[in-house]
């Protein structure tokens, strides 16, 4: 169900006071008397947020979920209160679902009504994404002190993606909500926002102590909350509203046998192999990370910002000496008109990455834009197919003809292109250094993890008591094969060579990154970086003139003016660099807990005979052992979101991706696939 469907934006009218009204639902977004005061009364006060937040400890995590993001007023008011009430080290996670998002210009206009929130409004508007169909958007503010997960979807469908599985027995093995803001339009006008289906999901996402508040005291609301197991109280409403409802869940919600199985799923097996029932956040928030490339460093940062202490070991004498060691990498991910997992993941990753780099460009690269040329017929067809889907996402991608592409690039481009104005190039090594420059992260170089053992509830590297922690993350790309516990993973290595070309007079005009068969960017210190070749199963680290030739030839057709200047260079003496990409057979990364190979094969053995076998066992994963590898050619786009996803798994938080998409990255997927194909014997 998490496939991306087209969406409609909110249709607004503005009253004489400049307040927004929905033309479709015929209702107001907030009280005409004073929307901000209404929010404070109904949602903040009646979820007792001030009192509850004052009692939190520094590393605490508090999750609010809202039905109907609308103008974001509730979010901003909660954010404002959080800064005064909660301790500085605690984290607020606001999860909101919205089927008809406001456009950015409508959002700006609506929020201009609240000058006292300006400081927060500016940050929200800056980060507010262009929407391309249904999906999740994770926006982080103030170094993660405040997170927003905006789910663009119908409320019940969207929140059901937060359940651990559609299987009723294990559905509620997921991160839980601490307080609900129920803020659909009035029940009579917007019944879908008060449906039994939604309240059933609310029940599964709540824990004893979860509260809920809503402006309405209609019968359908009270019945719904009772269905969800909440005790309800009628209390005075805001302004002219006589009553509203405040509620609290006192008891563990039971299993809901009626919860439906999904009609469509990226995970085709209706067995709960993706559930890691043993996962728990350890009391000592200390993690070891193996590998100091993009995957290791983004993971370190994502956890450090959540209050974790990190020890990262890297076998080389410095960070980012392998795949993450190129001087220039392109922030790029292929868009697709399809809805399959990879297309969905690419889009989520690219949008998250653009936000992630927003404050980091000046230190680590250049946001010079990326042009993806339609350099062959299939690419031209693809661009045509993308047009409709991405027509309303100008901030993400624009469709430009050859003349406009040439204008943007500063050099003649012979093809039309997709233009990504918020992308650019990053120096991955500098990025790794910046990310690990955090007081909670200790980097130990010259330290190759050889032995990995779990003893007395802790993982230990190389039998060294200083390298001991309850959690370990394997982020060492293809070298993950060397560990006994991960050698079953079908990891592939792909050799790649890049070529450094001297800056020439025509090439000095290049202003943007250009991707066709290969890529080339603006020169840095008199040198362009271009590449890269693809060679599966090759292990040579030697620079090869033939590969330089391939890189150069890839510039000939799309950029004739530049190519001419380099045509006669001596390939033998050209500098460059060789490194190895780590990839999986489905070209998606591996993110999450490491499965216990033998236990999985035993538990799910019936799949060998019947791919549809119903098995009531959860997956068996090594406790505290996680992995983050397989970023292929897209490390810059993939690793920020993957680190966020992994940190959310480890910290037991609401994930930044729909469940089905997170499952598509599950490290156990190949074991299950092999069982289904009857390829693996126990
Ligand atoms: C030629 C080439 C060009 C590329 N161009 C781009 C591009 O333009 N844009 C883009 O987004 N991506 C690009 N990529 C892909 C990108 O570089 C990778 O996806 C990314 O760097 C992977 O990061 P990683 O941390 O997973 O792996 P790595 O960077 O390889 O990091 C793994 C680290 O683990 C360390 N390690 C290994 N074993 C151990 C051990 N036992 N103990 C301790 N440490 C260990 C290694 O030394 C290494 O530092 C390119 C890749 C190549 C090869
Ligand atoms: C009262 S407004 C929310 C106001 C918002 N909380 C704010 O702070 O501005 C109700 C919202 O619910 C959204 N909505 C209506 N039906 C929906 C549905 N089925 N699923 C998700 N959102 C829906 C509307 O688009 C609207 O933005």
Coordinates of N, CA, C and O in Angstrom, one line a residue, residues 495-498 533 535 538-548 574-580:
X495 N 34.1 -2.4 -9.1 CA 35.3 -1.5 -9.3 C 34.8 -0.3 -10.0 O 34.1 -0.4 -11.0
X496 N 35.4 0.9 -9.6 CA 35.1 2.1 -10.3 C 36.4 3.0 -10.4 O 37.1 3.0 -9.4
X497 N 36.6 3.6 -11.5 CA 37.8 4.5 -11.7 C 37.3 5.8 -12.1 O 36.4 6.0 -13.0
X498 N 37.8 6.9 -11.4 CA 37.6 8.2 -11.8 C 38.8 8.8 -12.4 O 39.9 8.3 -12.2
X533 N 33.9 4.4 -14.1 CA 33.7 3.2 -14.7 C 33.0 2.2 -13.8 O 32.9 2.4 -12.6
X535 N 33.0 -2.0 -13.2 CA 33.5 -3.3 -13.5 C 33.2 -4.3 -12.3 O 33.8 -4.2 -11.3
X538 N 36.0 -7.3 -10.6 CA 37.4 -6.9 -10.9 C 38.0 -6.4 -9.6 O 37.3 -5.6 -8.9
X539 N 39.2 -6.7 -9.3 CA 39.7 -6.3 -8.0 C 41.0 -5.5 -8.1 O 41.5 -5.0 -7.0
X540 N 41.4 -5.2 -9.3 CA 42.7 -4.4 -9.4 C 42.5 -3.0 -8.9 O 41.6 -2.3 -9.3
X541 N 43.5 -2.5 -8.1 CA 43.5 -1.2 -7.6 C 44.3 -0.2 -8.5 O 44.5 0.9 -8.2
X542 N 44.9 -0.8 -9.6 CA 45.8 0.0 -10.5 C 44.9 0.9 -11.3 O 43.9 0.5 -11.8
X543 N 45.4 2.1 -11.6 CA 44.8 3.0 -12.6 C 45.0 2.4 -14.0 O 46.1 2.0 -14.3
X544 N 43.9 2.4 -14.8 CA 44.0 1.8 -16.1 C 43.8 2.9 -17.2 O 42.7 3.5 -17.2
X545 N 44.7 3.1 -18.1 CA 44.5 4.0 -19.2 C 43.2 3.8 -20.0 O 42.5 4.7 -20.3
X546 N 42.8 2.5 -20.2 CA 41.6 2.2 -20.9 C 40.4 2.8 -20.2 O 39.4 3.2 -20.8
X547 N 40.4 2.8 -18.9 CA 39.3 3.3 -18.1 C 39.2 4.8 -18.2 O 38.2 5.4 -18.2
X548 N 40.4 5.4 -18.2 CA 40.5 6.9 -18.4 C 39.8 7.2 -19.8 O 39.0 8.1 -19.9
X574 N 47.6 10.4 -16.9 CA 46.4 11.1 -16.2 C 46.3 10.6 -14.8 O 46.3 9.4 -14.6
X575 N 46.1 11.5 -13.9 CA 45.8 11.0 -12.5 C 44.3 10.5 -12.4 O 43.5 10.9 -13.2
X576 N 44.1 9.8 -11.3 CA 42.7 9.3 -11.1 C 42.7 8.6 -9.8 O 43.6 8.7 -9.0
X577 N 41.6 7.8 -9.6 CA 41.5 7.1 -8.4 C 40.6 5.8 -8.6 O 39.7 5.9 -9.4
X578 N 41.0 4.7 -7.9 CA 40.2 3.5 -8.1 C 39.6 3.2 -6.7 O 40.2 3.3 -5.7
X579 N 38.3 2.8 -6.7 CA 37.7 2.4 -5.4 C 36.6 1.4 -5.8 O 36.3 1.1 -7.0
X580 N 35.9 0.8 -4.7 CA 35.0 -0.3 -4.9 C 33.6 0.1 -4.3 O 33.6 0.4 -3.1

